Short mmCIF file of C-alpha atoms and ligand atoms in Angstrom, two decimals:
data_model
loop_
_atom_site.label_atom_id
_atom_site.label_comp_id
_atom_site.label_asym_id
_atom_site.label_seq_id
_atom_site.Cartn_x
_atom_site.Cartn_y
_atom_site.Cartn_z
CA MET A 277 85.84 212.06 57.60
CA ARG A 278 87.79 212.71 54.39
CA ALA A 279 89.79 210.21 52.40
CA GLN A 280 90.37 212.21 49.24
CA PRO A 281 93.33 210.83 47.26
CA THR A 282 95.77 213.11 45.44
CA ALA A 283 93.97 212.40 42.16
CA SER A 284 91.67 209.80 40.63
CA HIS A 285 94.14 207.74 38.61
CA TYR A 286 97.71 206.52 38.96
CA VAL A 287 99.39 206.18 35.58
CA ASN A 288 103.03 205.85 34.62
CA GLY A 289 104.21 206.36 38.20
CA ARG A 290 102.16 209.46 39.01
CA TYR A 291 98.71 210.69 39.93
CA ILE A 292 96.65 212.20 37.13
CA ASP A 293 93.10 213.44 36.77
CA ASP A 294 90.65 214.71 34.23
CA ASP A 295 87.52 216.17 35.72
CA ARG A 296 85.65 215.76 32.43
CA GLY A 297 85.25 212.08 33.43
CA ALA A 298 81.95 211.09 35.12
CA GLU A 299 81.91 211.85 38.83
CA ILE A 300 82.46 209.01 41.29
CA ALA A 301 81.16 209.77 44.79
CA VAL A 302 82.94 207.70 47.43
CA ILE A 303 80.64 207.05 50.39
CA TYR A 304 81.40 205.89 53.95
CA PRO A 305 78.83 203.08 54.22
CA ALA A 306 78.43 203.48 57.99
CA THR A 307 77.04 207.02 57.72
CA GLY A 308 76.25 207.60 54.07
CA GLU A 309 78.57 210.61 54.08
CA ARG A 310 80.76 211.42 51.06
CA ILE A 311 84.45 210.95 51.86
CA ALA A 312 85.98 211.56 48.44
CA THR A 313 85.13 212.55 44.89
CA LEU A 314 86.88 211.00 41.91
CA HIS A 315 86.35 210.94 38.16
CA ALA A 316 86.04 208.09 35.73
CA ALA A 317 88.85 207.75 33.22
CA THR A 318 88.40 209.57 29.93
CA PRO A 319 89.57 207.77 26.74
CA ASN A 320 92.79 209.75 26.88
CA ILE A 321 93.64 208.38 30.33
CA ILE A 322 92.85 204.83 29.27
CA GLU A 323 95.21 205.24 26.30
CA LEU A 324 97.96 206.66 28.50
CA ALA A 325 97.60 203.79 30.96
CA ILE A 326 97.82 201.09 28.32
CA GLU A 327 100.59 202.80 26.37
CA SER A 328 102.79 203.31 29.43
CA ALA A 329 102.16 199.70 30.48
CA ARG A 330 103.17 198.43 27.04
CA GLU A 331 106.38 200.43 27.04
CA ALA A 332 107.42 199.45 30.56
CA GLN A 333 106.58 195.78 30.18
CA VAL A 334 109.22 194.88 27.61
CA GLU A 335 112.20 195.76 29.80
CA TRP A 336 110.50 194.40 32.92
CA ALA A 337 110.04 190.99 31.31
CA HIS A 338 113.77 190.84 30.57
CA LEU A 339 114.83 191.30 34.18
CA LYS A 340 115.93 188.23 36.08
CA PRO A 341 112.94 186.83 37.99
CA VAL A 342 114.74 187.32 41.33
CA GLU A 343 115.08 191.02 40.53
CA ARG A 344 111.36 191.36 39.91
CA GLY A 345 110.71 189.34 43.04
CA ARG A 346 112.92 191.64 45.15
CA ILE A 347 110.70 194.63 44.31
CA LEU A 348 107.52 192.72 45.14
CA ARG A 349 109.08 191.66 48.42
CA ARG A 350 109.83 195.30 49.33
CA ALA A 351 106.25 196.24 48.48
CA ALA A 352 104.98 193.43 50.73
CA ASP A 353 107.02 194.86 53.61
CA LEU A 354 105.59 198.35 53.00
CA LEU A 355 102.06 196.97 52.99
CA ARG A 356 102.69 195.41 56.39
CA GLU A 357 104.33 198.57 57.79
CA ARG A 358 101.30 200.62 56.74
CA ASN A 359 98.71 198.07 57.69
CA GLU A 360 96.91 200.26 60.23
CA ALA A 361 96.44 203.17 57.84
CA LEU A 362 95.42 200.82 55.03
CA ALA A 363 92.93 199.03 57.28
CA ARG A 364 91.35 202.35 58.21
CA LEU A 365 91.13 203.36 54.55
CA GLU A 366 89.55 200.03 53.65
CA THR A 367 87.05 200.34 56.50
CA LEU A 368 86.10 203.87 55.41
CA ASN A 369 85.64 202.70 51.84
CA THR A 370 83.88 199.36 52.40
CA GLY A 371 82.32 199.76 55.87
CA LYS A 372 83.84 196.45 56.96
CA ALA A 373 84.73 196.25 60.66
CA ILE A 374 88.28 197.34 61.42
CA GLN A 375 88.90 194.15 63.39
CA GLU A 376 88.57 192.42 60.00
CA THR A 377 90.40 194.86 57.75
CA LEU A 378 93.39 194.80 60.11
CA VAL A 379 93.88 191.08 59.53
CA ALA A 380 92.24 190.16 56.24
CA ASP A 381 92.78 192.87 53.63
CA ALA A 382 96.24 194.44 53.22
CA PRO A 383 97.79 191.47 55.10
CA SER A 384 96.34 189.10 52.50
CA ALA A 385 97.71 191.28 49.69
CA ALA A 386 101.10 191.35 51.46
CA ASP A 387 101.15 187.54 51.76
CA CYS A 388 100.39 187.32 48.07
CA LEU A 389 103.18 189.70 47.03
CA GLU A 390 105.62 187.89 49.30
CA TYR A 391 104.64 184.48 47.97
CA PHE A 392 105.03 185.40 44.29
CA ALA A 393 108.23 187.33 45.04
CA GLY A 394 109.76 184.07 46.21
CA ALA A 395 108.02 181.65 43.86
CA ILE A 396 108.82 183.30 40.56
CA ALA A 397 112.49 182.33 40.35
CA SER A 398 111.52 178.66 40.50
CA PHE A 399 108.68 178.86 38.01
CA ASN A 400 110.38 177.63 34.86
CA GLY A 401 109.74 175.68 31.74
CA GLU A 402 110.95 172.11 31.36
CA HIS A 403 113.54 170.14 29.48
CA ILE A 404 112.12 167.37 27.30
CA ASP A 405 114.33 164.49 26.18
CA LEU A 406 113.67 163.44 22.58
CA GLY A 407 116.34 160.74 22.38
CA GLY A 408 119.38 162.60 21.07
CA SER A 409 117.62 165.80 20.22
CA PHE A 410 115.73 167.63 22.90
CA ALA A 411 113.19 170.33 23.46
CA TYR A 412 112.45 172.83 26.14
CA THR A 413 109.59 175.06 27.10
CA ARG A 414 109.77 178.67 28.13
CA ARG A 415 107.28 180.39 30.38
CA GLU A 416 106.79 183.82 28.86
CA ALA A 417 104.86 186.87 29.99
CA LEU A 418 101.65 187.77 28.16
CA GLY A 419 102.14 191.55 28.00
CA VAL A 420 99.59 194.03 29.34
CA CYS A 421 97.01 192.45 31.66
CA VAL A 422 93.83 194.15 32.81
CA GLY A 423 92.55 193.53 36.34
CA ILE A 424 88.96 194.42 37.21
CA GLY A 425 87.91 194.29 40.84
CA ALA A 426 84.77 193.86 42.93
CA TRP A 427 84.13 196.00 46.00
CA ASN A 428 84.28 193.50 48.82
CA TYR A 429 88.07 193.07 49.13
CA PRO A 430 89.52 196.01 47.16
CA ILE A 431 93.21 195.91 48.11
CA GLN A 432 93.27 192.14 48.40
CA ILE A 433 91.86 191.75 44.89
CA ALA A 434 94.34 194.33 43.53
CA GLY A 435 97.17 192.37 45.19
CA TRP A 436 95.93 188.93 44.13
CA LYS A 437 95.82 190.05 40.50
CA SER A 438 98.87 192.28 40.27
CA ALA A 439 101.39 190.15 42.20
CA PRO A 440 101.40 187.07 39.95
CA ALA A 441 101.04 189.27 36.85
CA LEU A 442 104.03 191.42 37.75
CA ALA A 443 106.15 188.55 39.07
CA MET A 444 105.71 186.82 35.71
CA GLY A 445 106.92 189.91 33.82
CA ASN A 446 103.61 191.44 32.76
CA ALA A 447 102.31 194.96 33.31
CA MET A 448 98.86 195.55 34.81
CA VAL A 449 96.18 198.16 34.36
CA PHE A 450 93.78 197.79 37.26
CA LYS A 451 90.23 199.12 37.47
CA PRO A 452 88.75 198.96 40.95
CA SER A 453 85.00 198.86 41.50
CA GLU A 454 83.70 202.44 41.44
CA ASN A 455 82.35 201.79 44.95
CA THR A 456 85.81 201.21 46.37
CA PRO A 457 88.41 203.07 44.33
CA LEU A 458 90.77 204.21 47.09
CA SER A 459 93.06 201.43 48.29
CA ALA A 460 94.29 200.36 44.84
CA LEU A 461 95.79 203.87 44.59
CA ALA A 462 97.58 203.28 47.90
CA LEU A 463 98.93 200.01 46.51
CA ALA A 464 100.16 201.80 43.38
CA GLU A 465 102.06 204.31 45.55
CA ILE A 466 103.60 201.45 47.51
CA TYR A 467 104.73 199.66 44.35
CA SER A 468 106.42 202.85 43.18
CA GLU A 469 108.13 203.34 46.53
CA ALA A 470 109.32 199.74 46.44
CA GLY A 471 111.05 200.46 43.12
CA LEU A 472 108.56 199.19 40.56
CA PRO A 473 109.34 200.99 37.30
CA ASP A 474 106.73 203.51 36.14
CA GLY A 475 103.92 202.18 34.00
CA LEU A 476 103.90 198.62 35.30
CA PHE A 477 100.99 199.04 37.69
CA ASN A 478 98.45 201.63 36.62
CA VAL A 479 95.12 202.31 38.30
CA VAL A 480 92.27 203.78 36.30
CA GLN A 481 88.89 204.49 37.82
CA GLY A 482 85.53 204.11 36.25
CA TYR A 483 82.22 202.38 35.83
CA GLY A 484 81.44 199.31 33.76
CA GLU A 485 82.17 201.09 30.48
CA THR A 486 85.73 201.86 31.58
CA GLY A 487 86.17 198.16 32.27
CA ALA A 488 84.69 197.34 28.88
CA ALA A 489 87.02 199.83 27.13
CA LEU A 490 90.03 198.20 28.80
CA VAL A 491 88.89 194.68 27.94
CA SER A 492 88.35 195.50 24.28
CA HIS A 493 91.59 197.47 23.84
CA PRO A 494 93.83 195.80 21.23
CA GLY A 495 96.92 196.42 23.37
CA VAL A 496 95.64 194.12 26.12
CA ALA A 497 96.62 190.45 26.22
CA LYS A 498 94.69 189.21 29.23
CA VAL A 499 91.84 190.15 31.49
CA SER A 500 91.15 188.98 35.02
CA VAL A 501 87.81 189.88 36.57
CA THR A 502 86.43 189.48 40.05
CA GLY A 503 82.73 190.15 39.93
CA SER A 504 79.29 188.74 39.31
CA VAL A 505 78.43 185.99 36.85
CA PRO A 506 76.56 188.33 34.43
CA THR A 507 79.57 190.68 34.28
CA GLY A 508 81.91 187.72 33.87
CA LYS A 509 79.92 186.42 30.92
CA ARG A 510 79.96 189.83 29.23
CA VAL A 511 83.70 190.24 29.73
CA LEU A 512 84.51 186.71 28.62
CA ALA A 513 82.48 187.18 25.44
CA GLN A 514 84.30 190.44 24.75
CA ALA A 515 87.72 188.91 25.45
CA GLY A 516 86.83 185.95 23.22
CA THR A 517 86.29 188.11 20.17
CA GLU A 518 90.02 188.89 20.22
CA MET A 519 91.17 185.56 21.70
CA LYS A 520 92.48 187.19 24.87
CA HIS A 521 93.41 185.15 27.91
CA ALA A 522 90.85 185.41 30.71
CA THR A 523 90.49 184.55 34.37
CA MET A 524 87.01 184.83 35.86
CA GLU A 525 86.46 184.89 39.64
CA LEU A 526 82.70 185.08 39.92
CA GLY A 527 79.85 184.56 42.32
CA GLY A 528 78.51 181.52 44.11
CA LYS A 529 75.79 179.90 46.20
CA SER A 530 78.04 177.49 48.01
CA PRO A 531 76.91 174.54 50.12
CA LEU A 532 78.19 173.61 53.57
CA ILE A 533 77.22 170.07 54.60
CA ILE A 534 77.19 169.41 58.34
CA PHE A 535 76.86 165.76 59.36
CA ASP A 536 75.41 164.78 62.73
CA ASP A 537 78.78 163.56 64.06
CA ALA A 538 80.38 166.99 63.56
CA ASP A 539 81.79 169.03 66.43
CA LEU A 540 78.78 171.29 66.99
CA GLU A 541 80.56 174.48 68.07
CA ASN A 542 83.12 174.23 65.27
CA ALA A 543 80.44 173.58 62.68
CA ILE A 544 78.47 176.60 63.86
CA GLY A 545 81.65 178.70 63.88
CA GLY A 546 82.34 177.61 60.30
CA ALA A 547 78.80 178.38 59.16
CA MET A 548 78.92 181.82 60.79
CA LEU A 549 82.32 182.60 59.25
CA GLY A 550 80.89 181.47 55.93
CA ASN A 551 77.91 183.83 56.15
CA PHE A 552 78.65 186.82 58.36
CA TYR A 553 82.30 187.77 57.85
CA SER A 554 82.59 190.98 55.80
CA THR A 555 78.87 191.46 56.46
CA GLY A 556 78.24 188.44 54.27
CA GLN A 557 79.83 190.01 51.20
CA ILE A 558 82.12 187.14 50.25
CA CYS A 559 81.87 185.25 46.98
CA SER A 560 82.68 181.84 48.48
CA ASN A 561 80.17 182.12 51.34
CA SER A 562 78.33 178.98 52.40
CA THR A 563 74.90 180.49 52.00
CA ARG A 564 73.25 177.06 51.85
CA VAL A 565 73.93 175.27 55.13
CA PHE A 566 72.72 171.66 54.97
CA VAL A 567 72.42 170.16 58.47
CA GLN A 568 71.74 166.45 59.04
CA LYS A 569 68.32 165.83 60.57
CA ASP A 570 69.40 164.54 63.99
CA LEU A 571 71.61 167.55 64.62
CA HIS A 572 69.33 170.14 63.10
CA GLU A 573 67.44 171.32 66.20
CA ARG A 574 70.51 171.63 68.43
CA PHE A 575 72.40 173.32 65.61
CA VAL A 576 69.74 175.97 65.04
CA THR A 577 69.23 176.71 68.76
CA ARG A 578 72.91 177.30 69.36
CA LEU A 579 73.43 179.10 66.02
CA VAL A 580 70.71 181.61 66.87
CA GLU A 581 72.18 182.13 70.37
CA ARG A 582 75.60 182.88 68.91
CA THR A 583 74.29 184.99 66.03
CA LYS A 584 72.31 187.25 68.36
CA LYS A 585 75.55 188.13 70.16
CA ILE A 586 77.24 189.56 67.05
CA ARG A 587 78.06 193.21 67.73
CA ILE A 588 76.91 195.49 64.90
CA GLY A 589 77.98 199.11 64.89
CA ASP A 590 80.73 201.66 64.33
CA PRO A 591 83.16 199.88 61.96
CA LEU A 592 86.10 201.85 63.37
CA ASP A 593 85.45 200.56 66.91
CA PRO A 594 87.76 197.56 67.40
CA ASP A 595 85.00 195.74 69.33
CA THR A 596 82.54 195.91 66.44
CA GLN A 597 82.13 192.57 64.70
CA MET A 598 79.88 193.58 61.82
CA GLY A 599 79.72 196.82 59.86
CA PRO A 600 77.22 197.94 57.23
CA LEU A 601 76.81 196.70 53.67
CA VAL A 602 78.78 198.54 51.03
CA ASN A 603 76.09 200.83 49.61
CA LYS A 604 72.43 201.73 49.41
CA SER A 605 71.57 199.49 46.48
CA GLN A 606 73.20 196.47 48.12
CA HIS A 607 71.28 197.35 51.31
CA GLU A 608 68.00 197.42 49.41
CA LYS A 609 68.85 194.20 47.59
CA VAL A 610 69.62 192.29 50.79
CA LEU A 611 66.50 193.57 52.57
CA SER A 612 64.38 192.64 49.58
CA TYR A 613 65.75 189.07 49.68
CA ILE A 614 64.82 188.89 53.38
CA GLU A 615 61.26 189.84 52.41
CA ILE A 616 61.32 187.23 49.63
CA GLY A 617 62.46 184.60 52.14
CA LYS A 618 59.55 185.41 54.45
CA GLN A 619 57.05 185.39 51.59
CA GLU A 620 58.38 182.07 50.33
CA GLY A 621 57.57 180.53 53.70
CA ALA A 622 61.02 180.16 55.25
CA THR A 623 61.18 180.68 59.03
CA LEU A 624 63.04 183.79 60.13
CA ALA A 625 64.98 182.40 63.09
CA CYS A 626 66.77 185.66 63.92
CA GLY A 627 67.73 189.02 62.47
CA GLY A 628 66.04 190.34 59.37
CA ASN A 629 65.93 194.02 60.29
CA ALA A 630 67.81 197.14 59.25
CA PRO A 631 68.81 198.58 62.64
CA SER A 632 69.08 202.33 63.11
CA LEU A 633 72.18 202.92 65.19
CA GLN A 634 72.74 206.15 67.09
CA GLY A 635 75.18 208.35 65.20
CA PHE A 636 74.97 206.03 62.18
CA GLU A 637 71.39 206.61 61.09
CA GLY A 638 72.45 206.96 57.43
CA GLY A 639 74.37 203.66 57.43
CA PHE A 640 73.52 200.56 55.42
CA PHE A 641 73.23 198.12 58.32
CA VAL A 642 71.40 194.79 58.26
CA GLU A 643 71.21 192.37 61.18
CA PRO A 644 72.85 188.98 60.72
CA THR A 645 69.94 186.86 59.58
CA VAL A 646 69.19 183.14 59.76
CA PHE A 647 66.39 181.45 57.86
CA THR A 648 65.38 177.87 58.70
CA ASN A 649 62.91 175.53 56.99
CA VAL A 650 64.41 176.63 53.70
CA THR A 651 63.74 174.42 50.69
CA ASP A 652 65.91 174.00 47.61
CA ALA A 653 63.45 175.73 45.31
CA MET A 654 63.27 178.99 47.26
CA ARG A 655 64.97 181.99 45.69
CA ILE A 656 66.93 182.62 48.90
CA ALA A 657 68.47 179.16 48.38
CA ARG A 658 69.18 179.63 44.69
CA GLU A 659 70.25 183.23 44.11
CA GLU A 660 73.36 185.01 45.37
CA ILE A 661 72.28 187.60 47.96
CA PHE A 662 75.74 188.89 48.97
CA GLY A 663 74.75 189.91 52.48
CA PRO A 664 74.54 188.38 55.98
CA VAL A 665 71.69 186.00 55.22
CA MET A 666 72.13 182.30 56.03
CA SER A 667 69.75 179.63 54.79
CA VAL A 668 69.62 176.43 56.87
CA LEU A 669 68.30 173.32 55.15
CA SER A 670 67.84 169.85 56.59
CA PHE A 671 68.91 166.53 55.03
CA GLU A 672 68.78 162.84 55.91
CA ASP A 673 71.65 161.05 54.18
CA GLU A 674 74.93 161.55 52.38
CA SER A 675 73.86 160.95 48.79
CA GLU A 676 70.87 163.24 49.20
CA ALA A 677 73.11 166.01 50.58
CA ILE A 678 75.58 165.69 47.71
CA ALA A 679 72.86 165.78 45.03
CA ARG A 680 71.20 168.82 46.56
CA ALA A 681 74.52 170.62 47.14
CA ASN A 682 75.37 170.18 43.46
CA ASP A 683 71.96 171.32 42.23
CA THR A 684 73.10 174.82 41.24
CA ASP A 685 74.70 176.53 38.25
CA TYR A 686 77.39 177.88 40.56
CA GLY A 687 80.49 175.94 41.62
CA LEU A 688 82.75 178.26 43.54
CA ALA A 689 83.18 176.62 46.95
CA ALA A 690 81.88 173.92 49.29
CA GLY A 691 82.51 172.60 52.78
CA VAL A 692 81.95 169.53 54.93
CA PHE A 693 81.95 169.16 58.72
CA THR A 694 82.26 165.61 60.05
CA ARG A 695 84.53 163.61 62.35
CA ASP A 696 84.51 160.75 59.83
CA MET A 697 87.48 161.53 57.60
CA ALA A 698 86.73 158.80 55.07
CA ARG A 699 83.31 160.33 54.57
CA ALA A 700 84.75 163.85 54.41
CA HIS A 701 87.04 162.96 51.49
CA ARG A 702 84.37 160.83 49.79
CA VAL A 703 81.87 163.70 49.87
CA ILE A 704 84.37 166.39 48.84
CA GLY A 705 85.35 164.21 45.88
CA GLN A 706 81.78 164.42 44.61
CA LEU A 707 81.07 168.10 45.19
CA GLN A 708 81.20 170.31 42.10
CA ALA A 709 83.22 173.23 43.44
CA GLY A 710 86.64 174.74 42.80
CA THR A 711 87.59 175.40 46.43
CA CYS A 712 86.59 173.11 49.30
CA TRP A 713 87.10 172.95 53.06
CA ILE A 714 86.92 170.09 55.53
CA ASN A 715 86.09 171.07 59.12
CA THR A 716 86.65 174.78 58.51
CA TYR A 717 85.40 177.40 56.08
CA ASN A 718 86.53 180.36 53.95
CA LEU A 719 90.27 180.20 54.60
CA THR A 720 92.14 181.22 51.45
CA PRO A 721 95.90 181.07 52.00
CA VAL A 722 97.95 182.22 49.01
CA GLU A 723 99.58 178.78 48.75
CA LEU A 724 96.24 177.24 47.71
CA PRO A 725 94.65 177.73 44.26
CA PHE A 726 91.39 179.68 44.52
CA GLY A 727 88.63 179.78 41.95
CA GLY A 728 85.41 178.31 40.72
CA SER A 729 83.96 175.66 38.47
CA LYS A 730 80.69 175.69 36.49
CA GLN A 731 79.42 179.29 36.15
CA SER A 732 81.54 180.52 39.07
CA GLY A 733 84.58 180.98 36.94
CA ILE A 734 87.52 180.00 34.83
CA GLY A 735 91.15 179.93 35.89
CA ARG A 736 92.65 180.16 39.36
CA GLU A 737 94.14 182.87 41.54
CA ASN A 738 96.92 182.33 44.08
CA SER A 739 99.45 179.45 44.15
CA LEU A 740 101.70 178.48 41.27
CA ALA A 741 98.53 177.97 39.22
CA ALA A 742 98.13 181.76 39.00
CA LEU A 743 101.57 182.09 37.40
CA GLY A 744 100.39 179.63 34.78
CA HIS A 745 97.41 181.85 34.02
CA TYR A 746 99.61 184.96 33.66
CA SER A 747 102.04 183.29 31.25
CA GLN A 748 102.14 181.41 27.98
CA LEU A 749 104.22 178.44 27.01
CA LYS A 750 106.68 178.52 24.15
CA SER A 751 107.92 175.13 22.94
CA VAL A 752 111.42 174.98 21.45
CA TYR A 753 112.64 171.89 19.55
CA VAL A 754 116.45 171.64 19.33
CA GLU A 755 117.89 169.33 16.65
CA THR A 756 121.33 167.94 17.46
CA GLY A 757 121.72 165.84 14.31
CA ASP A 758 121.15 166.32 10.60
CA VAL A 759 117.83 167.38 9.17
CA ASP A 760 116.01 164.28 7.90
CA SER A 761 114.45 165.75 4.77
CA PRO A 762 112.91 163.75 1.92
CA TYR A 763 113.63 166.58 -0.53
P1 NDP B 1150 80.08 193.40 39.30
O1 NDP B 1150 80.02 192.22 38.42
O2 NDP B 1150 78.93 194.33 39.30
O3 NDP B 1150 81.37 194.28 38.96
C1 NDP B 1150 82.68 193.73 38.97
C2 NDP B 1150 83.61 194.70 38.26
O4 NDP B 1150 83.40 194.63 36.85
C3 NDP B 1150 83.40 196.16 38.63
O5 NDP B 1150 84.65 196.82 38.68
C4 NDP B 1150 82.54 196.65 37.50
O6 NDP B 1150 82.56 198.03 37.35
C5 NDP B 1150 83.17 195.94 36.32
N1 NDP B 1150 82.33 195.85 35.15
C6 NDP B 1150 80.98 195.91 35.06
N2 NDP B 1150 80.58 195.75 33.78
C7 NDP B 1150 81.69 195.57 33.03
C8 NDP B 1150 81.95 195.32 31.64
N3 NDP B 1150 80.97 195.22 30.75
N4 NDP B 1150 83.23 195.18 31.25
C9 NDP B 1150 84.23 195.24 32.14
N5 NDP B 1150 84.07 195.48 33.46
C10 NDP B 1150 82.81 195.63 33.91
O7 NDP B 1150 80.38 192.82 40.75
P2 NDP B 1150 80.36 193.59 42.15
O8 NDP B 1150 81.37 194.67 42.15
O9 NDP B 1150 78.93 193.92 42.45
O10 NDP B 1150 80.88 192.43 43.14
C11 NDP B 1150 80.04 191.46 43.65
C12 NDP B 1150 80.17 190.17 42.85
O11 NDP B 1150 81.53 189.78 42.78
C13 NDP B 1150 79.45 189.01 43.49
O12 NDP B 1150 78.76 188.27 42.51
C14 NDP B 1150 80.56 188.19 44.08
O13 NDP B 1150 80.25 186.84 44.25
C15 NDP B 1150 81.66 188.41 43.10
N6 NDP B 1150 82.96 188.15 43.72
C16 NDP B 1150 83.68 187.05 43.32
C17 NDP B 1150 84.87 186.73 43.93
C18 NDP B 1150 85.69 185.56 43.50
O14 NDP B 1150 86.89 185.57 43.74
N7 NDP B 1150 85.13 184.54 42.88
C19 NDP B 1150 85.38 187.54 45.04
C20 NDP B 1150 84.59 188.70 45.33
C21 NDP B 1150 83.40 188.97 44.70
P3 NDP B 1150 81.40 198.85 38.08
O15 NDP B 1150 81.45 198.48 39.52
O16 NDP B 1150 81.75 200.24 37.82
O17 NDP B 1150 80.10 198.40 37.43
#
């Protein structure tokens, strides 16, 4: 099972390598076997990446927006044409079930490229009437932007960051997580094939220090990170020392409030999507499921029935619904939180084990797990686990649910299930979260801004809002009369 790329990095339109960089072992999480070996970028490669991006960006920013959009559109088509191969690569690299990577990874990146390809020509400044004289604003590119990705949605994250950056006339240097370095290289190849000039999308591999070197480089104007809150804080502090623009897409401990009038099967479906998709490794997951008292027992009975039917196994088998976690340390972390949950006195309603599957004994599998009788103070209800572990909590009334849902430093996402639409909007209006759902969960179409409040982040990805975050405004005052000078 090999997935060795041509070389570790993609810079200025070609693959390059330098085996003096620290080794990066790429592991298939379902078996633990090594599928590729890469090297972290040496300082020389980082310099090359930023220099080529700076050179290419100037001309790129002067193209008509429709011309930039045309190239992104071609790249979106190539992503779709190669979806099967890209899904397989993503499954090998992340362990996520192929039935997911076929529909949620490269297709999401393709949607994003297509959206910004079309949107950019209409994203303009404004004309401001000053009574005789006038002013206008220009939306201008920032320059070289750095994208830093997490490992749960590697190609999607690379697409979500690069598409609005490039559409707006910037160049991007992208550093994937060292756990999942492969698919960003495939995206770089696709951009080149679609006609993107060399240097505009560079991929450099590495660990945290490579990310830090990129963030602190004086040639970089903006940084966009998808990762944990501690990493986000470090990067934001670093970016702040040089007043760089920053977008932070960070972690969460999001609440899902299910009222007793909700459609039971839909609410359970939403809670399961919000905890078990991608083996629970989704930042916006609803890991705190608050269920109203009168519905609680029926909810848990049916939830456990449905959860026990989830098929765990070979991620490349199209019938498999849940693959392994991404790596050994994540596996250990999730299992340790399951132990913590038991010790804290929560009831393990189902799951909780690391199954040994025939032919996949070295894989990082964990059963989908449901804890009930969880209280707000428990660590499993407060800390981000990033695995398939759902905490079910019970509540009595609306104001109590809202207060408890908001009792967290995070603010990434939230959801409500109810048939009472007035209540749904009233509750959503009071939840402290950047992205909310009513009667569904975890859908993130490119048309909708995505991002967090409180410690879950700053800025937004997707939608026209993302173009705002990859541009700066220039205000231009135009005098049509004489200069009124007292001198
Ligand atoms: P990490 O925070 O560990 O890493 C994120 C990225 O930042 C990695 O590429 C990492 O490199 C890099 N990095 C680490 N230290 C630095 C530094 N000092 N300067 C610059 N870059 C650095 O997150 P994970 O990869 O473990 O991803 C899981 C986290 O991501 C979860 O908290 C999850 O909630 C969050 N996430 C948020 C999303 C959102 O959109 N809000 C979406 C997906 C995930 P390396 O891996 O080599 O350390």
